[in-house]
Coordinates of C-alpha atoms in Angstrom, one line a residue:
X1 CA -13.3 26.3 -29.8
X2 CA -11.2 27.0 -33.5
X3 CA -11.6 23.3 -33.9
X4 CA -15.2 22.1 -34.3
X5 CA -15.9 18.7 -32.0
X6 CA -16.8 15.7 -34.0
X7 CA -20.4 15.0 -35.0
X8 CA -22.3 12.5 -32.4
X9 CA -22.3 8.9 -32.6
X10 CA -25.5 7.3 -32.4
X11 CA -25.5 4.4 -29.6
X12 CA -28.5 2.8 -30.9
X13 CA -27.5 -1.0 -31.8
X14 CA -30.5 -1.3 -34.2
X15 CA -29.7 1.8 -36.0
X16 CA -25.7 1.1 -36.0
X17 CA -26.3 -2.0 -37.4
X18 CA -28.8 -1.4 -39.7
X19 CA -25.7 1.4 -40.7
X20 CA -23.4 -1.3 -41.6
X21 CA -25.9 -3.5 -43.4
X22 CA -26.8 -0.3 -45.6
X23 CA -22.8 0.5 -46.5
X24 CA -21.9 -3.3 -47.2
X25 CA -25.0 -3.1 -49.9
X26 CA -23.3 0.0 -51.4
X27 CA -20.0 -1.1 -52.0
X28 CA -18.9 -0.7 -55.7
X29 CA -16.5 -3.4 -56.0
X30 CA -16.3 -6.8 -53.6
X31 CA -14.6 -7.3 -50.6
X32 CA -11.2 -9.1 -50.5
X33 CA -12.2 -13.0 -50.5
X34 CA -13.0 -14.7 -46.8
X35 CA -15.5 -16.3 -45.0
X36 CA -18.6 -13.8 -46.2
X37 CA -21.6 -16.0 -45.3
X38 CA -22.8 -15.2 -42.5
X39 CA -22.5 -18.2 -39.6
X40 CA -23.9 -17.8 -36.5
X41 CA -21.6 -20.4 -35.4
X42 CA -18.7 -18.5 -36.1
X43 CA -19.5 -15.1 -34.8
X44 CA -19.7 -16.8 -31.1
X45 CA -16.5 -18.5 -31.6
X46 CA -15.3 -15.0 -33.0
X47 CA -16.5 -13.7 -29.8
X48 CA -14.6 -16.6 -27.7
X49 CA -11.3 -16.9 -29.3
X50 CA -10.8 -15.1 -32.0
X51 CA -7.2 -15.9 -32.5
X52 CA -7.3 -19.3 -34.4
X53 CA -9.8 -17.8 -36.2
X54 CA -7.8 -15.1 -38.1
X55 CA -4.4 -17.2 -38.1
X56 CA -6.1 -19.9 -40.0
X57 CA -7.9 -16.8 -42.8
X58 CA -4.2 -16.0 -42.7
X59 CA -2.8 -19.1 -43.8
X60 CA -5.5 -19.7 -45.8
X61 CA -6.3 -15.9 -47.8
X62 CA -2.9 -14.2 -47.1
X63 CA -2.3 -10.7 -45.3
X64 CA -5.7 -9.5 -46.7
X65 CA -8.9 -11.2 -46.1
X66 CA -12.9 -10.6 -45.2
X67 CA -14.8 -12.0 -42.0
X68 CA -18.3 -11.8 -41.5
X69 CA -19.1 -11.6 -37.6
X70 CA -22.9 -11.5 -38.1
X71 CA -24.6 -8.9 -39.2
X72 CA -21.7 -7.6 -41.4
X73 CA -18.3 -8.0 -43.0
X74 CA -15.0 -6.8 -42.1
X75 CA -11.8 -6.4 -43.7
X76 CA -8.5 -7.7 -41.6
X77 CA -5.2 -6.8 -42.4
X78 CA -2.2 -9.3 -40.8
X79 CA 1.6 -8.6 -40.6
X80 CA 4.3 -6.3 -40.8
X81 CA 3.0 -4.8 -43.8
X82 CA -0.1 -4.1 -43.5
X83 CA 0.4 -3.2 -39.7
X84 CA 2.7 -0.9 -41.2
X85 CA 0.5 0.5 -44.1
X86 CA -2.6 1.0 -41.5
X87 CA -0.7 2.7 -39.0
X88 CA 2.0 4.7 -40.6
X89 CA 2.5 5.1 -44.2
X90 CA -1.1 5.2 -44.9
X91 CA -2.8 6.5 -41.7
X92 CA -4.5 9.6 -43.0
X93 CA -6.9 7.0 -45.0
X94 CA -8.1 5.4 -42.0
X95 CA -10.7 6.7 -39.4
X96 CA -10.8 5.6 -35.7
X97 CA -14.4 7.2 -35.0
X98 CA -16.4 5.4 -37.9
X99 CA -14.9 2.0 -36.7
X100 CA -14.8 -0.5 -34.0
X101 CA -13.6 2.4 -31.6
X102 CA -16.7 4.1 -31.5
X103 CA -18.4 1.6 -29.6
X104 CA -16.1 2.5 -26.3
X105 CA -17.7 6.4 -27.0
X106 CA -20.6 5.3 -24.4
X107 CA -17.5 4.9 -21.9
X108 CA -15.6 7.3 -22.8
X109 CA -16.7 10.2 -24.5
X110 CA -14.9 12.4 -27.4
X111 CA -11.7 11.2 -25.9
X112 CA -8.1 10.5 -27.7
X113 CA -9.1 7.2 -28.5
X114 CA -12.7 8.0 -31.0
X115 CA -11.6 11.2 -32.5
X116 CA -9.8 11.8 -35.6
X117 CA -7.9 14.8 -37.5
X118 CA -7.4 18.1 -36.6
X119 CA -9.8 17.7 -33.6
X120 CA -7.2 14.8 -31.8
X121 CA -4.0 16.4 -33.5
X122 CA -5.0 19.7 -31.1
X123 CA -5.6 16.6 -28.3
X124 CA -2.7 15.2 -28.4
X125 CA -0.8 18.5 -29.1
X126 CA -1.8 19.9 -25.5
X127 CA -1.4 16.9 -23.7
X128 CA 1.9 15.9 -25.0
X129 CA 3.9 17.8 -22.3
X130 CA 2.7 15.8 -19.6
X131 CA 4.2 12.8 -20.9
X132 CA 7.6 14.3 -21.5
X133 CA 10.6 12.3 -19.6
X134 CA 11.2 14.2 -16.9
X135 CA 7.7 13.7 -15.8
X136 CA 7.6 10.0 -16.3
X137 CA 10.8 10.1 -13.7
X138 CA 8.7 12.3 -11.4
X139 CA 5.8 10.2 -11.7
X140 CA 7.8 6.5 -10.9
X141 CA 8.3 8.2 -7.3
X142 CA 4.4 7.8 -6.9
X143 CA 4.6 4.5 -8.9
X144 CA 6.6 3.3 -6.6
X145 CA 5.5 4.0 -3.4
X146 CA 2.1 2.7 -4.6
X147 CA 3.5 -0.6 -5.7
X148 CA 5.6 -0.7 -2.0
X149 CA 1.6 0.5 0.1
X150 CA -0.2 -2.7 -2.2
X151 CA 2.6 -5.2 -1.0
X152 CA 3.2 -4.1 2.0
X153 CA 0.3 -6.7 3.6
X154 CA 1.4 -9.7 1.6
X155 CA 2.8 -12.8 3.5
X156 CA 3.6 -16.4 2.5
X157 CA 0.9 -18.0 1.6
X158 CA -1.5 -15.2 1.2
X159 CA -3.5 -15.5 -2.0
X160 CA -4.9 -12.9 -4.1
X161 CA -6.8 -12.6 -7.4
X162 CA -3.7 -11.0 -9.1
X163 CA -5.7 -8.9 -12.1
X164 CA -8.0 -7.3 -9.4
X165 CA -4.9 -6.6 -7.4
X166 CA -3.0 -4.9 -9.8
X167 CA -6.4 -2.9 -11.2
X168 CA -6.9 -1.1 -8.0
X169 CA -2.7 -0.8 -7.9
X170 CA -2.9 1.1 -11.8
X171 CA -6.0 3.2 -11.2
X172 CA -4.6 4.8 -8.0
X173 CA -1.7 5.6 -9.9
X174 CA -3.5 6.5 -12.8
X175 CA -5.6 9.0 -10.4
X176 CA -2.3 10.5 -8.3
X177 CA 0.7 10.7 -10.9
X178 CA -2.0 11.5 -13.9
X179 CA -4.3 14.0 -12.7
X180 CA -3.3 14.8 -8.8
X181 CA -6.8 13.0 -7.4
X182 CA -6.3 11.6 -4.2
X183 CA -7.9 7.8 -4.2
X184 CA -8.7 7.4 -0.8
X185 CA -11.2 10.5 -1.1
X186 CA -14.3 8.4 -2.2
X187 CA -12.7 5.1 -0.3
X188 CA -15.7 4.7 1.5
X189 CA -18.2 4.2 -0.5
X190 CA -17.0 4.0 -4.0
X191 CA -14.2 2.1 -5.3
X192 CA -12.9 3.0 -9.1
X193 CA -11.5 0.0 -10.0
X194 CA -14.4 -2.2 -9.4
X195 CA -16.8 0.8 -11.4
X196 CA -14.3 0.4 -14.3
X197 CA -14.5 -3.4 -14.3
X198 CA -18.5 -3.1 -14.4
X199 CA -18.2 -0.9 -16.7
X200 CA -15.8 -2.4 -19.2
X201 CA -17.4 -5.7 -18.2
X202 CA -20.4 -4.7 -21.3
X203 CA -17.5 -5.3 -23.6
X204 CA -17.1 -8.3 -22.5
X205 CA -20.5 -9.7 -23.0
X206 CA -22.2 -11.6 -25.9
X207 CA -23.1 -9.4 -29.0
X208 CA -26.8 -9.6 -29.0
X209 CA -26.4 -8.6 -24.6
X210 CA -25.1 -5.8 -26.3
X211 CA -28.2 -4.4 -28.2
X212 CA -30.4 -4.9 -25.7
X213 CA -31.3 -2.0 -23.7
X214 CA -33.5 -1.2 -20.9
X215 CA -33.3 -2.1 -16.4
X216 CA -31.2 -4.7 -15.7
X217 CA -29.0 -5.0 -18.8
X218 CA -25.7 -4.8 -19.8
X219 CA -26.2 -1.4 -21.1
X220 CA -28.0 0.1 -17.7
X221 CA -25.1 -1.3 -16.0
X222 CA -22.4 0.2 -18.1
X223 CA -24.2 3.4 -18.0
X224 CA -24.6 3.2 -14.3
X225 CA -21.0 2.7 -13.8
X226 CA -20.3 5.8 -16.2
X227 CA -22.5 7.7 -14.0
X228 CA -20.5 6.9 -10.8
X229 CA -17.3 7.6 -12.4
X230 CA -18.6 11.1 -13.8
X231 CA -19.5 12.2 -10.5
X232 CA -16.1 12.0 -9.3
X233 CA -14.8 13.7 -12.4
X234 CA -17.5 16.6 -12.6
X235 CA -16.5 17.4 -9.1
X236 CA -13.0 17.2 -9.1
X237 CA -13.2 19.8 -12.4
X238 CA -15.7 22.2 -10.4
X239 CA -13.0 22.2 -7.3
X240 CA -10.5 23.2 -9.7
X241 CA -12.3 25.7 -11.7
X242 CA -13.3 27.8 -8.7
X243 CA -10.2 28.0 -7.0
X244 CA -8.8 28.7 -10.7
X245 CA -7.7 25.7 -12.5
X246 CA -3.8 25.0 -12.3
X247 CA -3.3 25.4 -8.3
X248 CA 0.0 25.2 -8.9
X249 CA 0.5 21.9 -10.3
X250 CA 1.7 20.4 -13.2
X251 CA -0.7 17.4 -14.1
X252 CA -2.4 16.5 -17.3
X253 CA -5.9 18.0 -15.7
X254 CA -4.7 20.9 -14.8
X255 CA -2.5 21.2 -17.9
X256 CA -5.6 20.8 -20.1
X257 CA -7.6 23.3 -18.0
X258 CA -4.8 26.1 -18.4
X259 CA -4.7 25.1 -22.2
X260 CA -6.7 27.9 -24.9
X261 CA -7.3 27.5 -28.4
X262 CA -6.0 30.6 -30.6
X263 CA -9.0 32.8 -30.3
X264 CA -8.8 32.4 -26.3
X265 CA -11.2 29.4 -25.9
X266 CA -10.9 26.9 -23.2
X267 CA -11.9 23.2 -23.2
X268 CA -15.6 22.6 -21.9
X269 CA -16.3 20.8 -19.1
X270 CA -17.6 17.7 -20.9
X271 CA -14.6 18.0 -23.2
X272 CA -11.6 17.7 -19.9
X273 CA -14.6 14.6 -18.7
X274 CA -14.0 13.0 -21.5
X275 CA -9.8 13.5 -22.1
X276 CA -9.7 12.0 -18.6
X277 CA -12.1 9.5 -18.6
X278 CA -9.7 7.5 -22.0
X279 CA -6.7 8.8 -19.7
X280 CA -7.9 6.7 -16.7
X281 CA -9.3 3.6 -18.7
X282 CA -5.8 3.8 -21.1
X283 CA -3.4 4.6 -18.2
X284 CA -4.6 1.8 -15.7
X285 CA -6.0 -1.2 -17.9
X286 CA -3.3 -1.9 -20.4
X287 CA -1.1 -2.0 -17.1
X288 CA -3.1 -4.6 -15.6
X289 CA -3.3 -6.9 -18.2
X290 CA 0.4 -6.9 -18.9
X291 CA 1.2 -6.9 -15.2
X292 CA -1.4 -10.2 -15.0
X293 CA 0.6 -12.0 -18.1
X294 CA 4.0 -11.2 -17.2
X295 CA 4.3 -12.5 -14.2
X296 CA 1.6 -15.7 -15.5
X297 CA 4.5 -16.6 -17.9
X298 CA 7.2 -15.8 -14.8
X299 CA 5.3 -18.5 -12.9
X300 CA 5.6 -20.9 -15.7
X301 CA 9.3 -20.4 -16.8
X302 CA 11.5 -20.7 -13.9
X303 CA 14.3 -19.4 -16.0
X304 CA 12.9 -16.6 -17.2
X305 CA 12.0 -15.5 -13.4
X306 CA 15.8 -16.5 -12.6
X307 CA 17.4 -14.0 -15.3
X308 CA 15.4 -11.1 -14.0
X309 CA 15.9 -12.0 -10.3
X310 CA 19.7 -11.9 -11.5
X311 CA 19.9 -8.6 -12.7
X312 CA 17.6 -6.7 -9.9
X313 CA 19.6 -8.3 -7.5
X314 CA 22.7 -6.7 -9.1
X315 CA 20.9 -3.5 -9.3
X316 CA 19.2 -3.1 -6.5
X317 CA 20.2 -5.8 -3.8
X318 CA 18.4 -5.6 -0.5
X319 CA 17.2 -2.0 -0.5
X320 CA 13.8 -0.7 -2.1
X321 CA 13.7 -0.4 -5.4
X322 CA 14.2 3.4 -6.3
X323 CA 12.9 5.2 -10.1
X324 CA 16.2 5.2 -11.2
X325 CA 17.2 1.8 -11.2
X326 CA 14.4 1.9 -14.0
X327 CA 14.9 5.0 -15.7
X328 CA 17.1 3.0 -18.1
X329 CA 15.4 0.2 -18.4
X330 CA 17.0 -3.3 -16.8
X331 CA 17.9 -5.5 -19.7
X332 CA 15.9 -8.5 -19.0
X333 CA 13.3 -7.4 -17.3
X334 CA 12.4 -4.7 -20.8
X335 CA 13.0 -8.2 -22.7
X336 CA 10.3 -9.9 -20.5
X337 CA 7.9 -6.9 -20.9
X338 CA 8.1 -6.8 -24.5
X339 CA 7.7 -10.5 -25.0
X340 CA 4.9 -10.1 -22.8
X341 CA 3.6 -7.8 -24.8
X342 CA 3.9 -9.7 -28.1
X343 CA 1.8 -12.3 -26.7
X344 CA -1.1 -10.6 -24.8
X345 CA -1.2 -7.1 -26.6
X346 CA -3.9 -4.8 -24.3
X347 CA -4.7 -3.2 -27.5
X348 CA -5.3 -6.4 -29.6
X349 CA -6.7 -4.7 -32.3
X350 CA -7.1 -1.6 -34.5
X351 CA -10.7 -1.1 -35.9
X352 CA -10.6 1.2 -38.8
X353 CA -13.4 3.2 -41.8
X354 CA -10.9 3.4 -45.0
X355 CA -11.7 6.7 -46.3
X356 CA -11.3 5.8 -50.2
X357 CA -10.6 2.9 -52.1
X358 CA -7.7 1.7 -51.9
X359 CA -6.0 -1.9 -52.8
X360 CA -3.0 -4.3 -50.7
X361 CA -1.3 -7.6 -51.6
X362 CA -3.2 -7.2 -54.6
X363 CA -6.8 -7.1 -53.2
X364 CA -8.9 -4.1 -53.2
X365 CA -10.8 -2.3 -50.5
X366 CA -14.0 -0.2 -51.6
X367 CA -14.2 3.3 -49.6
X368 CA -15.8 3.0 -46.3
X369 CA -15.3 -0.7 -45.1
X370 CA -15.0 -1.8 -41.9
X371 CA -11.3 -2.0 -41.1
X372 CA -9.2 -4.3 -39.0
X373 CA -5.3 -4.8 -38.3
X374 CA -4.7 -6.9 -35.1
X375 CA -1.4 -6.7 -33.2
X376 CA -2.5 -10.2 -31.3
X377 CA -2.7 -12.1 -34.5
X378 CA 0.5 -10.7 -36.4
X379 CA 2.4 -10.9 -33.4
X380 CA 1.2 -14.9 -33.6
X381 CA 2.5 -15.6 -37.6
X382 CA 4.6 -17.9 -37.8
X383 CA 6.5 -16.7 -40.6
X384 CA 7.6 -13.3 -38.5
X385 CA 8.1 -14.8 -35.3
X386 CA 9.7 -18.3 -34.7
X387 CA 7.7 -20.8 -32.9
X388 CA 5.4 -17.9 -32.0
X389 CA 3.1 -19.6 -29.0
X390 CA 6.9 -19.9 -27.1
X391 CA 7.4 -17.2 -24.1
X392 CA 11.1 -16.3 -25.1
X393 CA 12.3 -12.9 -23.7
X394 CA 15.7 -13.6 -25.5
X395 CA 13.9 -13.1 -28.8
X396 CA 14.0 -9.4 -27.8
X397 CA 17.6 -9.0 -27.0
X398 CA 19.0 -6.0 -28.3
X399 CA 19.9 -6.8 -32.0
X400 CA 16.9 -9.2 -32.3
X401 CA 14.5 -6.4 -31.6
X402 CA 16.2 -4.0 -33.9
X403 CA 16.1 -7.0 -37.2
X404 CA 12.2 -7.0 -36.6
X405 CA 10.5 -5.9 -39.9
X406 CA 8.9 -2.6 -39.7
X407 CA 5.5 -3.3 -38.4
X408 CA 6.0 -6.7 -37.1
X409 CA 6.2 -5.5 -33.5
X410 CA 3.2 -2.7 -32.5
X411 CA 1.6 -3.2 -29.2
X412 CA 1.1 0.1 -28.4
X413 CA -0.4 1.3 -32.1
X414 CA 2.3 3.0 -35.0
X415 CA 3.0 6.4 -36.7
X416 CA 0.9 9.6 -35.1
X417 CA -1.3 7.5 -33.3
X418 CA 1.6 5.6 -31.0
X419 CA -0.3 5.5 -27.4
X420 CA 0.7 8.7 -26.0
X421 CA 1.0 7.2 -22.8
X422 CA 3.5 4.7 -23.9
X423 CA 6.7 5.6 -21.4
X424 CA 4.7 6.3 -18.9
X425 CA 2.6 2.4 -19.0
X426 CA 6.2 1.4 -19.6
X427 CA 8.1 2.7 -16.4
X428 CA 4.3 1.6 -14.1
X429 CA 4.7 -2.1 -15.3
X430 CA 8.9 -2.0 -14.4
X431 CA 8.3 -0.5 -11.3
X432 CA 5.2 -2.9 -10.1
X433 CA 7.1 -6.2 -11.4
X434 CA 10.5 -4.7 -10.1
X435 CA 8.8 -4.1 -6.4
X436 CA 7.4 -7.1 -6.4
X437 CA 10.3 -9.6 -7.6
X438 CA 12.5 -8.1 -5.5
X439 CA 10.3 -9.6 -1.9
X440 CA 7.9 -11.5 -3.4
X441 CA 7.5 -15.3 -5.8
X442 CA 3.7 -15.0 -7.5
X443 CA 2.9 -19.3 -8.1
X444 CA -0.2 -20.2 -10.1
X445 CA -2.8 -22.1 -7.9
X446 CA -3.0 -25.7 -8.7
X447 CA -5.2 -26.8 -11.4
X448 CA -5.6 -23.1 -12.8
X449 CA -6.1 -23.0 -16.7
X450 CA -5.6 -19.7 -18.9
X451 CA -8.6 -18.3 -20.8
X452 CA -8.2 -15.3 -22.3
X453 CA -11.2 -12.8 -22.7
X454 CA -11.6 -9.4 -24.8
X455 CA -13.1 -6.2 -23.6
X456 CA -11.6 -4.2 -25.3
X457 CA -8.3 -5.1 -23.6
X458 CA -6.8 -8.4 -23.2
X459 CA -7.3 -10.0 -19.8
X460 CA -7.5 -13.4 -18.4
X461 CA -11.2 -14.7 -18.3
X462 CA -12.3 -14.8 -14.6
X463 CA -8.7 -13.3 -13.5
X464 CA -5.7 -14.7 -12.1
X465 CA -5.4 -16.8 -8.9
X466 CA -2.1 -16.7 -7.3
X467 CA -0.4 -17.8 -3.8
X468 CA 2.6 -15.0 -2.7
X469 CA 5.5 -16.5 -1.5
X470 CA 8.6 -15.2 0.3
X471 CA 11.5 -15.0 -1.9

């Protein structure tokens, strides 16, 4: 194509590493002050939680500090400003591909997630008209009638692992309202859900898991998974391409197939792999995990639950739930959502390369540091968000949201790299809590105790055990 593809990444940990070590010895000037020594101690805690962690270099270095998670140090950036500053008014000196984001490349591919410049502008360019608001709409029909199929065996009492359940929910939506697949076609003998969770599992595991390489590692089972999900991908692209492509239809894959360069070239095969493959993992994971925490806070705030059960019964009463009842989105059930979303951000963080120098808050950054800003953490600063551990939805009322500093509020990224798929994650999660508030009461089982783990998206360690109940 026009656009050259960006250069490979190498996978192999020793040489990635030994990368790092190489450009940390080369820096010019120092990193901004931190905890530089290295402490073995503190990269497994790092790995645990990570969250007291960073709000305590916060409180301690201000909104620029350096962390060293073992081999290497990084650079993190906290709070409206510098959210704003990485993300917006200085994005064009930050690289997704040469940071933390290249490590998901052995999952994904060359996808909108680990590439960069004129290569993702084209990208995103092609694939913006998919995500247009009159195909959202179209797509909550199937969003929907999803959410109404995955209910429709639930009964007092019955109890379900809700994260699982709501995986296998998003990725069949992901697979029919994204791309036209139909999920029952491989039902028998391959489920997607459970290959993503193997696959994203590697994430998941300890760093040093994470070098090794070989039978019966972390790595061969990621790779496996990859495989499993390439061969339904492959195929679906080879169906297409011989009975030409578009068939009529209007989703992202076949939009991407019918899209050509300005000399006339088309996107390779391994290139429309790799767009779906971040498509699928994007447009089904951040769902689950803000699915899984809303309706874990709903359990624990009764009044909360009784403010959105107010206004869906207002809306919708005793019938089904129907796409427009969400095209504008219900008042408090968009304030839950987004305080959900302040406190379990999918996207908990934004590795970054800087391309030069540059300096913030009075600290300078040499050229070519490992780069972090973390939605999680600012969304936790106490001086941006009062008594920030609190669920409150109300803090997102209208004028409250629009007071926010610029910056202070980014779950789904800022500036030119906003998650294209924004609306349409937004209008999924409405319609799967709104389908199931409507019949259903989700109850924590007794004695269960939140941990949350990180690969790459939020989720809670070992998932969440619930008991339905009849409303």
């Amino acid at each position: 194509m026009s656009i050259a593809a960006p250069e490979a990444v190498s996978t192999n940990p020793l040489r990635r590493l030994a990368g790092d070590i190489v450009t940390e010895r080369g820096f010019d000037e120092p990193l901004p002050p931190g905890a530089k020594k290295f402490s073995f101690s503190r990269t497994r805690a790092f790995a645990r939680d990570p969250l007291p962690i960073l709000l305590d270099a916060y409180e301690r270095f201000g909104p620029i500090f350096s962390i060293r998670i073992l081999h290497a140090s990084g650079v993190f950036m906290l709070g409206p400003e510098a959210n704003h500053y990485v993300t917006v008014s200085h994005a064009d000196n930050f690289r997704w591909r040469e940071g933390g984001l290249g490590d998901l490349i052995p999952l994904l591919g060359d996808g909108m997630l680990t590439i960069d410049g004129a290569y993702h502008r084209r990208a995103r360019r092609i694939m913006l008209p998919a995500f247009h608001r009159e195909r959202i709409a179209a797509a909550g029909d199937v969003m929907l009638e999803e959410a109404e199929r995955a209910t429709a065996s639930w009964s007092a009492g019955h109890r379900i692992d809700l994260y699982h359940w709501t995986r296998a929910l998003a990725l069949r939506v992901a697979q029919r309202a994204l791309f036209g697949f139909d999920p029952d076609a491989n039902s028998r003998d391959f489920d997607p859900a459970e290959e993503f969770e193997r696959a994203l599992g590697f994430y998941g595991r300890d760093y040093l898991l994470q070098i090794l390489r070989g039978p019966r590692t972390p790595w061969s089972a990621l790779q496996r998974s990859r495989r499993r999900l390439d061969g339904v991908l492959y195929t679906e692209i080879a169906r297409r391409r011989a009975r030409g492509g578009l068939e009529g239809r209007s989703d992202i894959l076949s939009l991407l197939m019918a899209a050509r360069d300005e000399d006339g070239s088309e996107f390779s095969d391994q290139e429309l792999r790799d767009q779906v493959m971040t498509l699928l993992f994007a447009g089904h994971d951040t769902t689950t995990s803000t699915v899984t925490f809303l309706f874990y806070e709903l359990a624990r705030h009764p009044e909360a639950r009784a403010a959105l059960l107010d206004e869906l019964d207002r809306i919708v009463g005793d019938r089904p739930v129907r796409t427009r009842d969400l095209a504008e989105p219900p008042e408090q059930l968009e304030m839950a959502i987004d305080e959900t979303l302040r406190l379990y951000p999918p996207a908990w963080i934004g590795p970054r390369r800087n391309v030069e120098a540059f300096e913030f808050a009075g600290r300078r950054v040499p050229a070519g540091a490992p780069l972090y800003y973390c939605s999680w953490a600012s969304h936790h600063l106490a001086d941006v968000f009062d008594d920030p551990e609190a669920f409150r939805p109300q803090r997102f009322a209208p004028e409250a949201k629009a007071a926010l500093p610029k910056g202070a509020y980014v779950p789904f990224g800022g500036g030119s790299r906003t998650c294209i798929g924004m609306r349409f994650g937004q209008m999924e999660i409405r319609a799967i809590a709104a389908t199931i508030l409507r019949r259903f009461t989700v109850e924590l089982q007794p004695g269960y105790e939140m941990s949350i783990r990180q690969m790459p998206t939020l989720s809670p360690r070992g998932g969440l055990p619930v008991t339905i109940r009849a409303r």
